[in-house]
Amino acid sequence: VQLQASGGGLVQAGGSLRLSCAASGRTFSSYRMAWFRQAPGKGREFLTVISSSGGRTNYADSVKGRFTISRDNTKNTVYLQMNSLKPEDTAVYYCAADKTTWGMGKYEYWGQGTLVTVSS
């Protein structure tokens, strides 16, 4: 599975962005999909994960209520809708895929990352 993240950019605090992660291959619907981020000088942070069917999700406390993960298995794409953005959300955002991992843990496949910058 190859993952291609997109949708990052510059946004003002309080604004919104939607990230996309397109996957290659015919087995996308078999994978749990997650989003992580890494801010400058910090480690990678788990944000959210969605089940293979899209029926179950989990969020880190730092983004709960502001970010929403979803997926469209007909388009082999997972999304991250980000609302009420804060300057501390500035980071490179990564999507990841794995058949069994839920939440933090080892993911088999990673996208290349897309930069989100939130100005104050």
Tab-separated table of N, CA, C and O in Angstrom:
chain	number	residue	atom	x	y	z
A	1	VAL	N	0.843	-1.185	0.000
A	1	VAL	CA	0.000	0.000	0.000
A	1	VAL	C	0.885	1.244	0.000
A	1	VAL	O	1.776	1.369	0.835
A	2	GLN	N	0.627	2.124	-0.925
A	2	GLN	CA	1.315	3.409	-0.954
A	2	GLN	C	0.333	4.500	-0.574
A	2	GLN	O	-0.813	4.498	-1.039
A	3	LEU	N	0.783	5.414	0.286
A	3	LEU	CA	-0.084	6.464	0.807
A	3	LEU	C	0.438	7.822	0.376
A	3	LEU	O	1.644	8.093	0.463
A	4	GLN	N	-0.468	8.678	-0.041
A	4	GLN	CA	-0.124	10.025	-0.497
A	4	GLN	C	-1.015	11.025	0.232
A	4	GLN	O	-2.207	11.120	-0.044
A	5	ALA	N	-0.412	11.763	1.154
A	5	ALA	CA	-1.159	12.772	1.913
A	5	ALA	C	-1.130	14.111	1.192
A	5	ALA	O	-0.133	14.458	0.544
A	6	SER	N	-2.218	14.849	1.318
A	6	SER	CA	-2.307	16.172	0.699
A	6	SER	C	-3.293	17.031	1.478
A	6	SER	O	-3.999	16.539	2.360
A	7	GLY	N	-3.322	18.318	1.122
A	7	GLY	CA	-4.298	19.215	1.731
A	7	GLY	C	-3.739	20.164	2.758
A	7	GLY	O	-4.463	21.022	3.271
A	8	GLY	N	-2.471	20.037	3.082
A	8	GLY	CA	-1.863	20.952	4.042
A	8	GLY	C	-1.722	22.348	3.478
A	8	GLY	O	-1.907	22.576	2.279
A	9	GLY	N	-1.403	23.286	4.344
A	9	GLY	CA	-1.228	24.658	3.912
A	9	GLY	C	-1.189	25.602	5.086
A	9	GLY	O	-1.067	25.180	6.238
A	10	LEU	N	-1.322	26.884	4.768
A	10	LEU	CA	-1.304	27.934	5.780
A	10	LEU	C	-2.730	28.382	6.073
A	10	LEU	O	-3.497	28.677	5.146
A	11	VAL	N	-3.086	28.418	7.340
A	11	VAL	CA	-4.430	28.832	7.743
A	11	VAL	C	-4.334	29.669	9.009
A	11	VAL	O	-3.417	29.475	9.816
A	12	GLN	N	-5.262	30.581	9.173
A	12	GLN	CA	-5.288	31.392	10.386
A	12	GLN	C	-5.911	30.615	11.533
A	12	GLN	O	-6.725	29.707	11.319
A	13	ALA	N	-5.528	30.986	12.729
A	13	ALA	CA	-6.107	30.369	13.917
A	13	ALA	C	-7.622	30.504	13.871
A	13	ALA	O	-8.155	31.552	13.509
A	14	GLY	N	-8.294	29.418	14.234
A	14	GLY	CA	-9.747	29.374	14.175
A	14	GLY	C	-10.288	28.843	12.867
A	14	GLY	O	-11.480	28.552	12.763
A	15	GLY	N	-9.421	28.708	11.891
A	15	GLY	CA	-9.834	28.230	10.587
A	15	GLY	C	-9.892	26.718	10.501
A	15	GLY	O	-9.700	26.009	11.495
A	16	SER	N	-10.149	26.240	9.284
A	16	SER	CA	-10.317	24.803	9.040
A	16	SER	C	-9.497	24.368	7.835
A	16	SER	O	-9.210	25.161	6.937
A	17	LEU	N	-9.138	23.104	7.856
A	17	LEU	CA	-8.493	22.455	6.718
A	17	LEU	C	-8.976	21.017	6.662
A	17	LEU	O	-9.317	20.437	7.711
A	18	ARG	N	-8.968	20.462	5.469
A	18	ARG	CA	-9.246	19.034	5.330
A	18	ARG	C	-8.071	18.376	4.633
A	18	ARG	O	-7.714	18.731	3.510
A	19	LEU	N	-7.493	17.425	5.313
A	19	LEU	CA	-6.411	16.645	4.735
A	19	LEU	C	-6.981	15.385	4.100
A	19	LEU	O	-7.987	14.838	4.560
A	20	SER	N	-6.307	14.942	3.054
A	20	SER	CA	-6.676	13.701	2.387
A	20	SER	C	-5.467	12.786	2.337
A	20	SER	O	-4.328	13.249	2.293
A	21	CYS	N	-5.736	11.519	2.313
A	21	CYS	CA	-4.674	10.520	2.171
A	21	CYS	C	-5.193	9.465	1.202
A	21	CYS	O	-6.094	8.692	1.545
A	22	ALA	N	-4.630	9.465	0.022
A	22	ALA	CA	-5.045	8.524	-1.014
A	22	ALA	C	-4.141	7.298	-0.981
A	22	ALA	O	-2.918	7.425	-0.900
A	23	ALA	N	-4.756	6.137	-1.066
A	23	ALA	CA	-4.008	4.887	-1.005
A	23	ALA	C	-4.088	4.159	-2.333
A	23	ALA	O	-5.120	4.166	-3.009
A	24	SER	N	-2.985	3.531	-2.676
A	24	SER	CA	-2.969	2.701	-3.864
A	24	SER	C	-3.325	1.273	-3.464
A	24	SER	O	-3.298	0.918	-2.290
A	25	GLY	N	-3.624	0.461	-4.414
A	25	GLY	CA	-3.877	-0.941	-4.115
A	25	GLY	C	-5.341	-1.258	-3.920
A	25	GLY	O	-6.157	-0.383	-3.671
A	26	ARG	N	-5.659	-2.530	-3.998
A	26	ARG	CA	-7.048	-2.957	-3.937
A	26	ARG	C	-7.496	-3.358	-2.541
A	26	ARG	O	-8.644	-3.717	-2.346
A	27	THR	N	-6.572	-3.298	-1.570
A	27	THR	CA	-6.897	-3.807	-0.246
A	27	THR	C	-7.077	-2.703	0.781
A	27	THR	O	-7.027	-2.967	1.969
A	28	PHE	N	-7.320	-1.480	0.320
A	28	PHE	CA	-7.456	-0.351	1.240
A	28	PHE	C	-8.495	-0.633	2.309
A	28	PHE	O	-8.302	-0.310	3.479
A	29	SER	N	-9.593	-1.235	1.929
A	29	SER	CA	-10.686	-1.470	2.871
A	29	SER	C	-10.337	-2.493	3.940
A	29	SER	O	-11.121	-2.709	4.868
A	30	SER	N	-9.175	-3.120	3.827
A	30	SER	CA	-8.732	-4.074	4.846
A	30	SER	C	-7.924	-3.412	5.965
A	30	SER	O	-7.621	-4.061	6.971
A	31	TYR	N	-7.587	-2.154	5.757
A	31	TYR	CA	-6.659	-1.482	6.663
A	31	TYR	C	-7.339	-0.488	7.578
A	31	TYR	O	-8.221	0.263	7.153
A	32	ARG	N	-6.900	-0.496	8.823
A	32	ARG	CA	-7.199	0.611	9.723
A	32	ARG	C	-6.296	1.766	9.322
A	32	ARG	O	-5.124	1.561	9.005
A	33	MET	N	-6.828	2.958	9.364
A	33	MET	CA	-6.098	4.133	8.933
A	33	MET	C	-5.984	5.125	10.083
A	33	MET	O	-6.936	5.317	10.844
A	34	ALA	N	-4.830	5.750	10.185
A	34	ALA	CA	-4.588	6.680	11.282
A	34	ALA	C	-3.921	7.948	10.775
A	34	ALA	O	-3.327	7.968	9.697
A	35	TRP	N	-4.036	8.977	11.590
A	35	TRP	CA	-3.317	10.217	11.352
A	35	TRP	C	-2.419	10.506	12.558
A	35	TRP	O	-2.839	10.335	13.718
A	36	PHE	N	-1.232	10.940	12.249
A	36	PHE	CA	-0.261	11.385	13.240
A	36	PHE	C	0.218	12.775	12.838
A	36	PHE	O	-0.027	13.231	11.722
A	37	ARG	N	0.933	13.427	13.732
A	37	ARG	CA	1.588	14.672	13.374
A	37	ARG	C	2.907	14.784	14.125
A	37	ARG	O	3.111	14.147	15.166
A	38	GLN	N	3.780	15.605	13.574
A	38	GLN	CA	5.051	15.862	14.227
A	38	GLN	C	5.356	17.347	14.119
A	38	GLN	O	5.557	17.869	13.013
A	39	ALA	N	5.361	18.006	15.257
A	39	ALA	CA	5.675	19.422	15.314
A	39	ALA	C	7.187	19.603	15.355
A	39	ALA	O	7.920	18.685	15.745
A	40	PRO	N	7.665	20.765	14.971
A	40	PRO	CA	9.114	21.012	14.977
A	40	PRO	C	9.729	20.748	16.353
A	40	PRO	O	9.239	21.251	17.366
A	41	GLY	N	10.759	19.921	16.370
A	41	GLY	CA	11.460	19.644	17.616
A	41	GLY	C	10.750	18.689	18.550
A	41	GLY	O	11.191	18.487	19.689
A	42	LYS	N	9.652	18.085	18.091
A	42	LYS	CA	8.894	17.170	18.953
A	42	LYS	C	8.767	15.805	18.309
A	42	LYS	O	9.036	15.622	17.131
A	43	GLY	N	8.341	14.851	19.090
A	43	GLY	CA	8.137	13.507	18.585
A	43	GLY	C	6.822	13.366	17.841
A	43	GLY	O	5.992	14.280	17.835
A	44	ARG	N	6.633	12.241	17.206
A	44	ARG	CA	5.406	11.993	16.459
A	44	ARG	C	4.261	11.738	17.435
A	44	ARG	O	4.401	10.970	18.383
A	45	GLU	N	3.150	12.371	17.174
A	45	GLU	CA	1.975	12.310	18.049
A	45	GLU	C	0.817	11.625	17.348
A	45	GLU	O	0.414	12.030	16.251
A	46	PHE	N	0.244	10.626	17.989
A	46	PHE	CA	-0.967	9.979	17.465
A	46	PHE	C	-2.147	10.931	17.606
A	46	PHE	O	-2.325	11.574	18.644
A	47	LEU	N	-2.967	11.004	16.554
A	47	LEU	CA	-4.146	11.868	16.572
A	47	LEU	C	-5.450	11.087	16.558
A	47	LEU	O	-6.335	11.336	17.385
A	48	THR	N	-5.582	10.170	15.617
A	48	THR	CA	-6.858	9.500	15.442
A	48	THR	C	-6.684	8.268	14.570
A	48	THR	O	-5.752	8.174	13.779
A	49	VAL	N	-7.628	7.340	14.730
A	49	VAL	CA	-7.627	6.114	13.935
A	49	VAL	C	-9.069	5.763	13.593
A	49	VAL	O	-9.996	6.088	14.348
A	50	ILE	N	-9.233	5.118	12.449
A	50	ILE	CA	-10.551	4.682	11.997
A	50	ILE	C	-10.473	3.221	11.575
A	50	ILE	O	-9.468	2.775	11.008
A	51	SER	N	-11.525	2.498	11.863
A	51	SER	CA	-11.561	1.082	11.519
A	51	SER	C	-11.658	0.887	10.009
A	51	SER	O	-11.929	1.836	9.269
A	52	SER	N	-11.451	-0.325	9.574
A	52	SER	CA	-11.436	-0.606	8.138
A	52	SER	C	-12.771	-0.292	7.471
A	52	SER	O	-12.812	0.152	6.322
A	53	SER	N	-13.843	-0.486	8.187
A	53	SER	CA	-15.172	-0.195	7.641
A	53	SER	C	-15.583	1.261	7.826
A	53	SER	O	-16.529	1.728	7.194
A	54	GLY	N	-14.897	1.947	8.709
A	54	GLY	CA	-15.259	3.320	9.029
A	54	GLY	C	-16.238	3.447	10.168
A	54	GLY	O	-16.614	4.550	10.560
A	55	GLY	N	-16.627	2.340	10.762
A	55	GLY	CA	-17.648	2.377	11.793
A	55	GLY	C	-17.152	2.705	13.187
A	55	GLY	O	-17.959	2.956	14.090
A	56	ARG	N	-15.855	2.700	13.372
A	56	ARG	CA	-15.302	2.958	14.706
A	56	ARG	C	-14.126	3.905	14.589
A	56	ARG	O	-13.310	3.790	13.662
A	57	THR	N	-14.055	4.837	15.516
A	57	THR	CA	-12.965	5.805	15.527
A	57	THR	C	-12.454	6.019	16.949
A	57	THR	O	-13.146	5.700	17.933
A	58	ASN	N	-11.266	6.563	17.051
A	58	ASN	CA	-10.701	6.924	18.335
A	58	ASN	C	-9.842	8.182	18.137
A	58	ASN	O	-9.232	8.340	17.079
A	59	TYR	N	-9.845	9.047	19.159
A	59	TYR	CA	-9.139	10.311	19.051
A	59	TYR	C	-8.262	10.567	20.271
A	59	TYR	O	-8.606	10.205	21.398
A	60	ALA	N	-7.157	11.248	20.023
A	60	ALA	CA	-6.360	11.767	21.132
A	60	ALA	C	-7.105	12.931	21.775
A	60	ALA	O	-7.852	13.651	21.099
A	61	ASP	N	-6.889	13.118	23.060
A	61	ASP	CA	-7.582	14.195	23.766
A	61	ASP	C	-7.272	15.563	23.163
A	61	ASP	O	-8.111	16.465	23.194
A	62	SER	N	-6.078	15.711	22.609
A	62	SER	CA	-5.650	17.014	22.086
A	62	SER	C	-6.474	17.472	20.888
A	62	SER	O	-6.510	18.671	20.584
A	63	VAL	N	-7.146	16.544	20.201
A	63	VAL	CA	-7.903	16.919	19.004
A	63	VAL	C	-9.370	16.520	19.086
A	63	VAL	O	-10.144	16.834	18.166
A	64	LYS	N	-9.754	15.857	20.134
A	64	LYS	CA	-11.137	15.388	20.265
A	64	LYS	C	-12.092	16.580	20.257
A	64	LYS	O	-11.874	17.572	20.948
A	65	GLY	N	-13.104	16.489	19.424
A	65	GLY	CA	-14.075	17.567	19.313
A	65	GLY	C	-13.722	18.608	18.267
A	65	GLY	O	-14.569	19.431	17.894
A	66	ARG	N	-12.497	18.605	17.805
A	66	ARG	CA	-12.070	19.559	16.763
A	66	ARG	C	-11.758	18.869	15.442
A	66	ARG	O	-11.987	19.431	14.375
A	67	PHE	N	-11.193	17.677	15.508
A	67	PHE	CA	-10.798	16.937	14.311
A	67	PHE	C	-11.751	15.758	14.109
A	67	PHE	O	-12.209	15.149	15.085
A	68	THR	N	-11.987	15.423	12.839
A	68	THR	CA	-12.832	14.285	12.507
A	68	THR	C	-12.176	13.463	11.408
A	68	THR	O	-11.815	14.007	10.360
A	69	ILE	N	-12.034	12.184	11.671
A	69	ILE	CA	-11.501	11.270	10.667
A	69	ILE	C	-12.662	10.576	9.964
A	69	ILE	O	-13.680	10.259	10.579
A	70	SER	N	-12.494	10.361	8.677
A	70	SER	CA	-13.495	9.622	7.901
A	70	SER	C	-12.777	8.936	6.749
A	70	SER	O	-11.605	9.215	6.475
A	71	ARG	N	-13.482	8.055	6.088
A	71	ARG	CA	-12.888	7.359	4.965
A	71	ARG	C	-13.941	7.053	3.923
A	71	ARG	O	-15.128	6.917	4.251
A	72	ASP	N	-13.477	6.933	2.698
A	72	ASP	CA	-14.325	6.531	1.585
A	72	ASP	C	-13.620	5.360	0.918
A	72	ASP	O	-12.650	5.558	0.166
A	73	ASN	N	-14.081	4.163	1.196
A	73	ASN	CA	-13.413	2.978	0.657
A	73	ASN	C	-13.618	2.833	-0.847
A	73	ASN	O	-12.859	2.113	-1.502
A	74	THR	N	-14.604	3.503	-1.410
A	74	THR	CA	-14.776	3.455	-2.863
A	74	THR	C	-13.733	4.326	-3.569
A	74	THR	O	-13.455	4.132	-4.749
A	75	LYS	N	-13.164	5.275	-2.823
A	75	LYS	CA	-12.147	6.161	-3.379
A	75	LYS	C	-10.753	5.888	-2.806
A	75	LYS	O	-9.807	6.618	-3.112
A	76	ASN	N	-10.656	4.869	-1.961
A	76	ASN	CA	-9.365	4.529	-1.332
A	76	ASN	C	-8.740	5.743	-0.650
A	76	ASN	O	-7.529	6.000	-0.761
A	77	THR	N	-9.559	6.484	0.068
A	77	THR	CA	-9.087	7.730	0.664
A	77	THR	C	-9.583	7.867	2.098
A	77	THR	O	-10.742	7.536	2.396
A	78	VAL	N	-8.705	8.375	2.948
A	78	VAL	CA	-9.070	8.729	4.311
A	78	VAL	C	-8.876	10.238	4.455
A	78	VAL	O	-7.987	10.817	3.834
A	79	TYR	N	-9.748	10.832	5.264
A	79	TYR	CA	-9.747	12.286	5.424
A	79	TYR	C	-9.534	12.669	6.890
A	79	TYR	O	-9.858	11.912	7.805
A	80	LEU	N	-9.026	13.861	7.065
A	80	LEU	CA	-8.954	14.441	8.399
A	80	LEU	C	-9.481	15.867	8.308
A	80	LEU	O	-8.820	16.743	7.750
A	81	GLN	N	-10.681	16.064	8.821
A	81	GLN	CA	-11.272	17.399	8.876
A	81	GLN	C	-10.807	18.068	10.156
A	81	GLN	O	-11.042	17.544	11.253
A	82	MET	N	-10.168	19.208	10.010
A	82	MET	CA	-9.601	19.908	11.162
A	82	MET	C	-10.270	21.267	11.305
A	82	MET	O	-10.181	22.104	10.402
A	83	ASN	N	-10.954	21.463	12.402
A	83	ASN	CA	-11.648	22.716	12.687
A	83	ASN	C	-11.049	23.397	13.911
A	83	ASN	O	-10.329	22.774	14.682
A	84	SER	N	-11.361	24.658	14.069
A	84	SER	CA	-10.895	25.440	15.225
A	84	SER	C	-9.390	25.277	15.424
A	84	SER	O	-8.917	25.003	16.529
A	85	LEU	N	-8.666	25.446	14.355
A	85	LEU	CA	-7.223	25.220	14.403
A	85	LEU	C	-6.524	26.238	15.286
A	85	LEU	O	-6.925	27.407	15.355
A	86	LYS	N	-5.481	25.768	15.939
A	86	LYS	CA	-4.694	26.580	16.859
A	86	LYS	C	-3.240	26.613	16.383
A	86	LYS	O	-2.800	25.692	15.694
A	87	PRO	N	-2.493	27.630	16.761
A	87	PRO	CA	-1.075	27.656	16.359
A	87	PRO	C	-0.320	26.395	16.786
A	87	PRO	O	0.589	25.944	16.067
A	88	GLU	N	-0.700	25.794	17.895
A	88	GLU	CA	-0.020	24.584	18.348
A	88	GLU	C	-0.363	23.356	17.517
A	88	GLU	O	0.217	22.294	17.727
A	89	ASP	N	-1.278	23.502	16.563
A	89	ASP	CA	-1.559	22.415	15.621
A	89	ASP	C	-0.572	22.415	14.457
A	89	ASP	O	-0.601	21.513	13.613
A	90	THR	N	0.294	23.419	14.412
A	90	THR	CA	1.297	23.475	13.349
A	90	THR	C	2.213	22.261	13.424
A	90	THR	O	2.812	21.982	14.465
A	91	ALA	N	2.294	21.521	12.319
A	91	ALA	CA	3.059	20.278	12.296
A	91	ALA	C	3.025	19.696	10.890
A	91	ALA	O	2.259	20.144	10.036
A	92	VAL	N	3.840	18.679	10.692
A	92	VAL	CA	3.702	17.837	9.511
A	92	VAL	C	2.762	16.697	9.886
A	92	VAL	O	2.958	16.039	10.912
A	93	TYR	N	1.739	16.511	9.068
A	93	TYR	CA	0.714	15.507	9.327
A	93	TYR	C	0.941	14.291	8.431
A	93	TYR	O	1.160	14.437	7.214
A	94	TYR	N	0.877	13.117	9.052
A	94	TYR	CA	1.125	11.867	8.350
A	94	TYR	C	-0.083	10.945	8.463
A	94	TYR	O	-0.694	10.845	9.535
A	95	CYS	N	-0.364	10.242	7.379
A	95	CYS	CA	-1.332	9.165	7.470
A	95	CYS	C	-0.575	7.834	7.524
A	95	CYS	O	0.562	7.741	7.070
A	96	ALA	N	-1.226	6.851	8.098
A	96	ALA	CA	-0.609	5.546	8.278
A	96	ALA	C	-1.662	4.459	8.159
A	96	ALA	O	-2.847	4.710	8.421
A	97	ALA	N	-1.206	3.271	7.801
A	97	ALA	CA	-2.128	2.153	7.596
A	97	ALA	C	-1.577	0.884	8.227
A	97	ALA	O	-0.373	0.625	8.177
A	98	ASP	N	-2.471	0.134	8.817
A	98	ASP	CA	-2.105	-1.168	9.362
A	98	ASP	C	-3.365	-2.015	9.502
A	98	ASP	O	-4.447	-1.470	9.726
A	99	LYS	N	-3.213	-3.310	9.401
A	99	LYS	CA	-4.392	-4.189	9.463
A	99	LYS	C	-4.847	-4.457	10.884
A	99	LYS	O	-6.018	-4.809	11.096
A	100	THR	N	-3.929	-4.292	11.853
A	100	THR	CA	-4.304	-4.691	13.224
A	100	THR	C	-4.095	-3.619	14.291
A	100	THR	O	-4.714	-3.682	15.344
A	101	THR	N	-3.230	-2.657	14.051
A	101	THR	CA	-2.934	-1.671	15.096
A	101	THR	C	-4.114	-0.737	15.301
A	101	THR	O	-4.738	-0.271	14.344
A	102	TRP	N	-4.379	-0.450	16.580
A	102	TRP	CA	-5.456	0.489	16.939
A	102	TRP	C	-4.869	1.521	17.892
A	102	TRP	O	-4.476	1.208	19.000
A	103	GLY	N	-4.820	2.786	17.428
A	103	GLY	CA	-4.255	3.830	18.266
A	103	GLY	C	-2.755	3.898	18.120
A	103	GLY	O	-2.215	3.715	17.024
A	104	MET	N	-2.070	4.153	19.222
A	104	MET	CA	-0.608	4.189	19.182
A	104	MET	C	-0.082	2.789	18.891
A	104	MET	O	-0.669	1.794	19.283
A	105	GLY	N	1.056	2.722	18.244
A	105	GLY	CA	1.623	1.425	17.935
A	105	GLY	C	2.326	1.458	16.606
A	105	GLY	O	2.543	2.513	16.021
A	106	LYS	N	2.676	0.304	16.139
A	106	LYS	CA	3.438	0.209	14.899
A	106	LYS	C	2.498	0.081	13.716
A	106	LYS	O	1.659	-0.824	13.670
A	107	TYR	N	2.666	0.996	12.750
A	107	TYR	CA	1.890	0.961	11.524
A	107	TYR	C	2.788	0.521	10.379
A	107	TYR	O	3.952	0.926	10.286
A	108	GLU	N	2.233	-0.275	9.505
A	108	GLU	CA	3.031	-0.885	8.443
A	108	GLU	C	3.378	0.113	7.342
A	108	GLU	O	4.472	0.081	6.803
A	109	TYR	N	2.447	0.971	7.002
A	109	TYR	CA	2.651	1.876	5.881
A	109	TYR	C	2.454	3.321	6.339
A	109	TYR	O	1.577	3.610	7.158
A	110	TRP	N	3.256	4.211	5.742
A	110	TRP	CA	3.201	5.635	6.087
A	110	TRP	C	3.188	6.484	4.823
A	110	TRP	O	3.860	6.148	3.841
A	111	GLY	N	2.443	7.558	4.886
A	111	GLY	CA	2.500	8.547	3.831
A	111	GLY	C	3.683	9.468	4.042
A	111	GLY	O	4.384	9.401	5.053
A	112	GLN	N	3.880	10.388	3.117
A	112	GLN	CA	5.067	11.235	3.130
A	112	GLN	C	4.904	12.482	3.995
A	112	GLN	O	5.877	13.145	4.275
A	113	GLY	N	3.700	12.786	4.408
A	113	GLY	CA	3.498	13.955	5.263
A	113	GLY	C	3.078	15.180	4.480
A	113	GLY	O	3.494	15.392	3.340
A	114	THR	N	2.241	15.980	5.105
A	114	THR	CA	1.824	17.252	4.529
A	114	THR	C	1.876	18.299	5.636
A	114	THR	O	1.451	18.051	6.764
A	115	LEU	N	2.421	19.472	5.319
A	115	LEU	CA	2.672	20.497	6.328
A	115	LEU	C	1.446	21.364	6.545
A	115	LEU	O	0.872	21.901	5.591
A	116	VAL	N	1.081	21.514	7.796
A	116	VAL	CA	0.004	22.417	8.201
A	116	VAL	C	0.617	23.508	9.078
A	116	VAL	O	1.276	23.201	10.074
A	117	THR	N	0.385	24.743	8.701
A	117	THR	CA	0.884	25.874	9.472
A	117	THR	C	-0.301	26.746	9.880
A	117	THR	O	-1.064	27.190	9.010
A	118	VAL	N	-0.438	26.963	11.170
A	118	VAL	CA	-1.540	27.770	11.689
A	118	VAL	C	-0.957	29.057	12.256
A	118	VAL	O	-0.160	29.026	13.197
A	119	SER	N	-1.353	30.173	11.684
A	119	SER	CA	-0.832	31.457	12.134
A	119	SER	C	-1.756	32.064	13.184
A	119	SER	O	-2.972	31.882	13.151
A	120	SER	N	-1.150	32.815	14.092
A	120	SER	CA	-1.932	33.425	15.175
A	120	SER	C	-2.454	34.796	14.785
A	120	SER	O	-2.070	35.361	13.779
